Amino acid sequence: MMVRGIRGATTVTANDAEVILTATRELLEAIVAANGVEPDDIASVFITMSSDLNATFPAEAIRTMPGWEWVPLMCASEIDVPGSLPRCIRLLILTDTTQSQREVKHVYLGEAKRLRPDLAED
């Protein structure tokens, strides 16, 4: 087993708590499905949002998922770079896995597919 990072990002249509929570949950569920990880394998999840999002803490969405209540979560603001993707939520999951770096599946949804078109699947 090795500790690997799994990246993911998505966008939302509005700075609204329920929209942010739903998008965060959908992104995490897509990452979990793509990589077959379990909460007990997760070392931590680091979550950032672009500076135009502040209606809620996206970690709240993860804490309510069964089995995820003990996973360490950290929220932060993404660096406000001019011209960066607006209304964006990013996840970095550190997990124990037997997958190689090349086998890890990173997930980019919505407009966030523009961030890593080489990794985004349709």
PDB file of C-alpha atoms in Angstrom:
ATOM      1  CA  MET A   1       0.000   0.000   0.000  1.00  0.00           C
ATOM      2  CA  MET A   2       1.091   3.527  -0.777  1.00  0.00           C
ATOM      3  CA  VAL A   3      -0.432   6.886   0.088  1.00  0.00           C
ATOM      4  CA  ARG A   4      -1.650   8.526  -3.105  1.00  0.00           C
ATOM      5  CA  GLY A   5      -3.382  11.790  -3.834  1.00  0.00           C
ATOM      6  CA  ILE A   6      -6.589  11.810  -5.813  1.00  0.00           C
ATOM      7  CA  ARG A   7      -7.668  15.142  -7.252  1.00  0.00           C
ATOM      8  CA  GLY A   8     -11.063  16.312  -8.287  1.00  0.00           C
ATOM      9  CA  ALA A   9     -12.896  19.518  -9.048  1.00  0.00           C
ATOM     10  CA  THR A  10     -16.352  20.708  -9.971  1.00  0.00           C
ATOM     11  CA  THR A  11     -18.186  23.960 -10.449  1.00  0.00           C
ATOM     12  CA  VAL A  12     -21.475  25.297  -9.147  1.00  0.00           C
ATOM     13  CA  THR A  13     -23.969  27.718 -10.625  1.00  0.00           C
ATOM     14  CA  ALA A  14     -24.443  29.850  -7.517  1.00  0.00           C
ATOM     15  CA  ASN A  15     -23.001  30.764  -4.124  1.00  0.00           C
ATOM     16  CA  ASP A  16     -25.763  28.845  -2.361  1.00  0.00           C
ATOM     17  CA  ALA A  17     -25.218  26.467   0.576  1.00  0.00           C
ATOM     18  CA  GLU A  18     -27.346  23.614  -0.761  1.00  0.00           C
ATOM     19  CA  VAL A  19     -25.830  23.876  -4.254  1.00  0.00           C
ATOM     20  CA  ILE A  20     -22.297  23.751  -2.795  1.00  0.00           C
ATOM     21  CA  LEU A  21     -23.111  20.808  -0.519  1.00  0.00           C
ATOM     22  CA  THR A  22     -24.749  18.835  -3.324  1.00  0.00           C
ATOM     23  CA  ALA A  23     -21.852  19.440  -5.723  1.00  0.00           C
ATOM     24  CA  THR A  24     -19.284  18.478  -3.089  1.00  0.00           C
ATOM     25  CA  ARG A  25     -21.119  15.242  -2.331  1.00  0.00           C
ATOM     26  CA  GLU A  26     -21.452  14.404  -6.048  1.00  0.00           C
ATOM     27  CA  LEU A  27     -17.747  15.028  -6.631  1.00  0.00           C
ATOM     28  CA  LEU A  28     -16.653  12.877  -3.698  1.00  0.00           C
ATOM     29  CA  GLU A  29     -19.020  10.071  -4.713  1.00  0.00           C
ATOM     30  CA  ALA A  30     -17.616  10.154  -8.275  1.00  0.00           C
ATOM     31  CA  ILE A  31     -14.027   9.987  -6.987  1.00  0.00           C
ATOM     32  CA  VAL A  32     -14.880   7.090  -4.657  1.00  0.00           C
ATOM     33  CA  ALA A  33     -16.652   5.186  -7.452  1.00  0.00           C
ATOM     34  CA  ALA A  34     -13.817   5.738  -9.922  1.00  0.00           C
ATOM     35  CA  ASN A  35     -11.117   4.600  -7.499  1.00  0.00           C
ATOM     36  CA  GLY A  36     -12.858   2.083  -5.236  1.00  0.00           C
ATOM     37  CA  VAL A  37     -11.709   3.784  -2.038  1.00  0.00           C
ATOM     38  CA  GLU A  38     -13.340   3.350   1.355  1.00  0.00           C
ATOM     39  CA  PRO A  39     -13.493   5.910   4.182  1.00  0.00           C
ATOM     40  CA  ASP A  40     -11.185   3.743   6.344  1.00  0.00           C
ATOM     41  CA  ASP A  41      -8.503   4.033   3.621  1.00  0.00           C
ATOM     42  CA  ILE A  42      -8.607   7.846   3.619  1.00  0.00           C
ATOM     43  CA  ALA A  43      -5.879   9.721   5.482  1.00  0.00           C
ATOM     44  CA  SER A  44      -7.493  13.121   4.900  1.00  0.00           C
ATOM     45  CA  VAL A  45      -9.438  15.306   2.480  1.00  0.00           C
ATOM     46  CA  PHE A  46      -8.372  18.853   1.667  1.00  0.00           C
ATOM     47  CA  ILE A  47     -11.130  21.003   0.153  1.00  0.00           C
ATOM     48  CA  THR A  48     -10.769  24.424  -1.428  1.00  0.00           C
ATOM     49  CA  MET A  49     -13.281  26.785  -2.978  1.00  0.00           C
ATOM     50  CA  SER A  50     -12.729  29.769  -5.228  1.00  0.00           C
ATOM     51  CA  SER A  51     -13.001  33.124  -3.469  1.00  0.00           C
ATOM     52  CA  ASP A  52     -16.496  33.775  -4.868  1.00  0.00           C
ATOM     53  CA  LEU A  53     -17.921  30.884  -2.809  1.00  0.00           C
ATOM     54  CA  ASN A  54     -18.541  31.357   0.909  1.00  0.00           C
ATOM     55  CA  ALA A  55     -22.135  30.285   1.611  1.00  0.00           C
ATOM     56  CA  THR A  56     -21.098  27.175   3.595  1.00  0.00           C
ATOM     57  CA  PHE A  57     -18.258  24.864   4.472  1.00  0.00           C
ATOM     58  CA  PRO A  58     -18.198  22.103   1.829  1.00  0.00           C
ATOM     59  CA  ALA A  59     -16.847  19.673   4.447  1.00  0.00           C
ATOM     60  CA  GLU A  60     -20.361  19.587   5.922  1.00  0.00           C
ATOM     61  CA  ALA A  61     -21.476  17.543   2.907  1.00  0.00           C
ATOM     62  CA  ILE A  62     -18.795  14.926   3.521  1.00  0.00           C
ATOM     63  CA  ARG A  63     -19.310  14.728   7.294  1.00  0.00           C
ATOM     64  CA  THR A  64     -22.939  13.702   6.769  1.00  0.00           C
ATOM     65  CA  MET A  65     -22.055  10.764   4.523  1.00  0.00           C
ATOM     66  CA  PRO A  66     -22.177   7.360   6.258  1.00  0.00           C
ATOM     67  CA  GLY A  67     -18.692   6.222   7.294  1.00  0.00           C
ATOM     68  CA  TRP A  68     -17.044   9.590   6.646  1.00  0.00           C
ATOM     69  CA  GLU A  69     -17.609  11.170  10.070  1.00  0.00           C
ATOM     70  CA  TRP A  70     -14.091  10.217  11.279  1.00  0.00           C
ATOM     71  CA  VAL A  71     -12.154  11.258   8.153  1.00  0.00           C
ATOM     72  CA  PRO A  72     -10.083  14.413   8.790  1.00  0.00           C
ATOM     73  CA  LEU A  73     -11.364  17.255   6.591  1.00  0.00           C
ATOM     74  CA  MET A  74      -9.913  20.721   5.982  1.00  0.00           C
ATOM     75  CA  CYS A  75     -11.492  23.607   4.057  1.00  0.00           C
ATOM     76  CA  ALA A  76      -9.585  26.568   2.635  1.00  0.00           C
ATOM     77  CA  SER A  77      -9.893  29.331   0.073  1.00  0.00           C
ATOM     78  CA  GLU A  78      -8.244  28.814  -3.283  1.00  0.00           C
ATOM     79  CA  ILE A  79      -5.685  31.447  -4.319  1.00  0.00           C
ATOM     80  CA  ASP A  80      -7.572  34.265  -6.060  1.00  0.00           C
ATOM     81  CA  VAL A  81      -5.655  34.330  -9.350  1.00  0.00           C
ATOM     82  CA  PRO A  82      -7.072  36.761 -11.936  1.00  0.00           C
ATOM     83  CA  GLY A  83      -8.880  34.850 -14.666  1.00  0.00           C
ATOM     84  CA  SER A  84      -9.129  31.611 -12.669  1.00  0.00           C
ATOM     85  CA  LEU A  85     -12.162  29.365 -12.926  1.00  0.00           C
ATOM     86  CA  PRO A  86     -15.068  30.878 -10.935  1.00  0.00           C
ATOM     87  CA  ARG A  87     -17.405  29.006  -8.558  1.00  0.00           C
ATOM     88  CA  CYS A  88     -15.001  26.069  -8.316  1.00  0.00           C
ATOM     89  CA  ILE A  89     -14.711  23.424  -5.590  1.00  0.00           C
ATOM     90  CA  ARG A  90     -11.544  21.308  -5.484  1.00  0.00           C
ATOM     91  CA  LEU A  91     -10.772  18.144  -3.512  1.00  0.00           C
ATOM     92  CA  LEU A  92      -7.479  16.454  -2.718  1.00  0.00           C
ATOM     93  CA  ILE A  93      -7.968  13.047  -1.129  1.00  0.00           C
ATOM     94  CA  LEU A  94      -4.973  11.317   0.452  1.00  0.00           C
ATOM     95  CA  THR A  95      -5.621   7.589   0.560  1.00  0.00           C
ATOM     96  CA  ASP A  96      -3.928   4.240   1.048  1.00  0.00           C
ATOM     97  CA  THR A  97      -4.087   2.304  -2.194  1.00  0.00           C
ATOM     98  CA  THR A  98      -2.308  -0.310  -4.260  1.00  0.00           C
ATOM     99  CA  GLN A  99      -2.887   1.786  -7.405  1.00  0.00           C
ATOM    100  CA  SER A 100       0.089   3.364  -9.121  1.00  0.00           C
ATOM    101  CA  GLN A 101       0.104   7.095  -9.850  1.00  0.00           C
ATOM    102  CA  ARG A 102      -0.866   6.281 -13.433  1.00  0.00           C
ATOM    103  CA  GLU A 103      -3.808   4.101 -12.325  1.00  0.00           C
ATOM    104  CA  VAL A 104      -5.371   6.716 -10.031  1.00  0.00           C
ATOM    105  CA  LYS A 105      -8.449   8.271 -11.633  1.00  0.00           C
ATOM    106  CA  HIS A 106      -8.830  12.000 -11.012  1.00  0.00           C
ATOM    107  CA  VAL A 107     -12.344  13.388 -11.520  1.00  0.00           C
ATOM    108  CA  TYR A 108     -13.266  16.728 -13.070  1.00  0.00           C
ATOM    109  CA  LEU A 109     -16.930  17.626 -13.448  1.00  0.00           C
ATOM    110  CA  GLY A 110     -18.807  20.530 -15.026  1.00  0.00           C
ATOM    111  CA  GLU A 111     -16.726  23.511 -16.094  1.00  0.00           C
ATOM    112  CA  ALA A 112     -13.824  22.141 -14.025  1.00  0.00           C
ATOM    113  CA  LYS A 113     -13.060  19.787 -16.914  1.00  0.00           C
ATOM    114  CA  ARG A 114     -11.209  22.788 -18.384  1.00  0.00           C
ATOM    115  CA  LEU A 115      -8.683  22.606 -15.537  1.00  0.00           C
ATOM    116  CA  ARG A 116      -7.300  19.233 -16.636  1.00  0.00           C
ATOM    117  CA  PRO A 117      -8.706  18.260 -20.030  1.00  0.00           C
ATOM    118  CA  ASP A 118      -6.037  15.573 -20.222  1.00  0.00           C
ATOM    119  CA  LEU A 119      -7.603  13.814 -17.215  1.00  0.00           C
ATOM    120  CA  ALA A 120     -11.310  14.703 -17.570  1.00  0.00           C
ATOM    121  CA  GLU A 121     -13.571  12.012 -18.960  1.00  0.00           C
ATOM    122  CA  ASP A 122     -16.837  12.673 -20.777  1.00  0.00           C
TER     123      ASP A 122
END
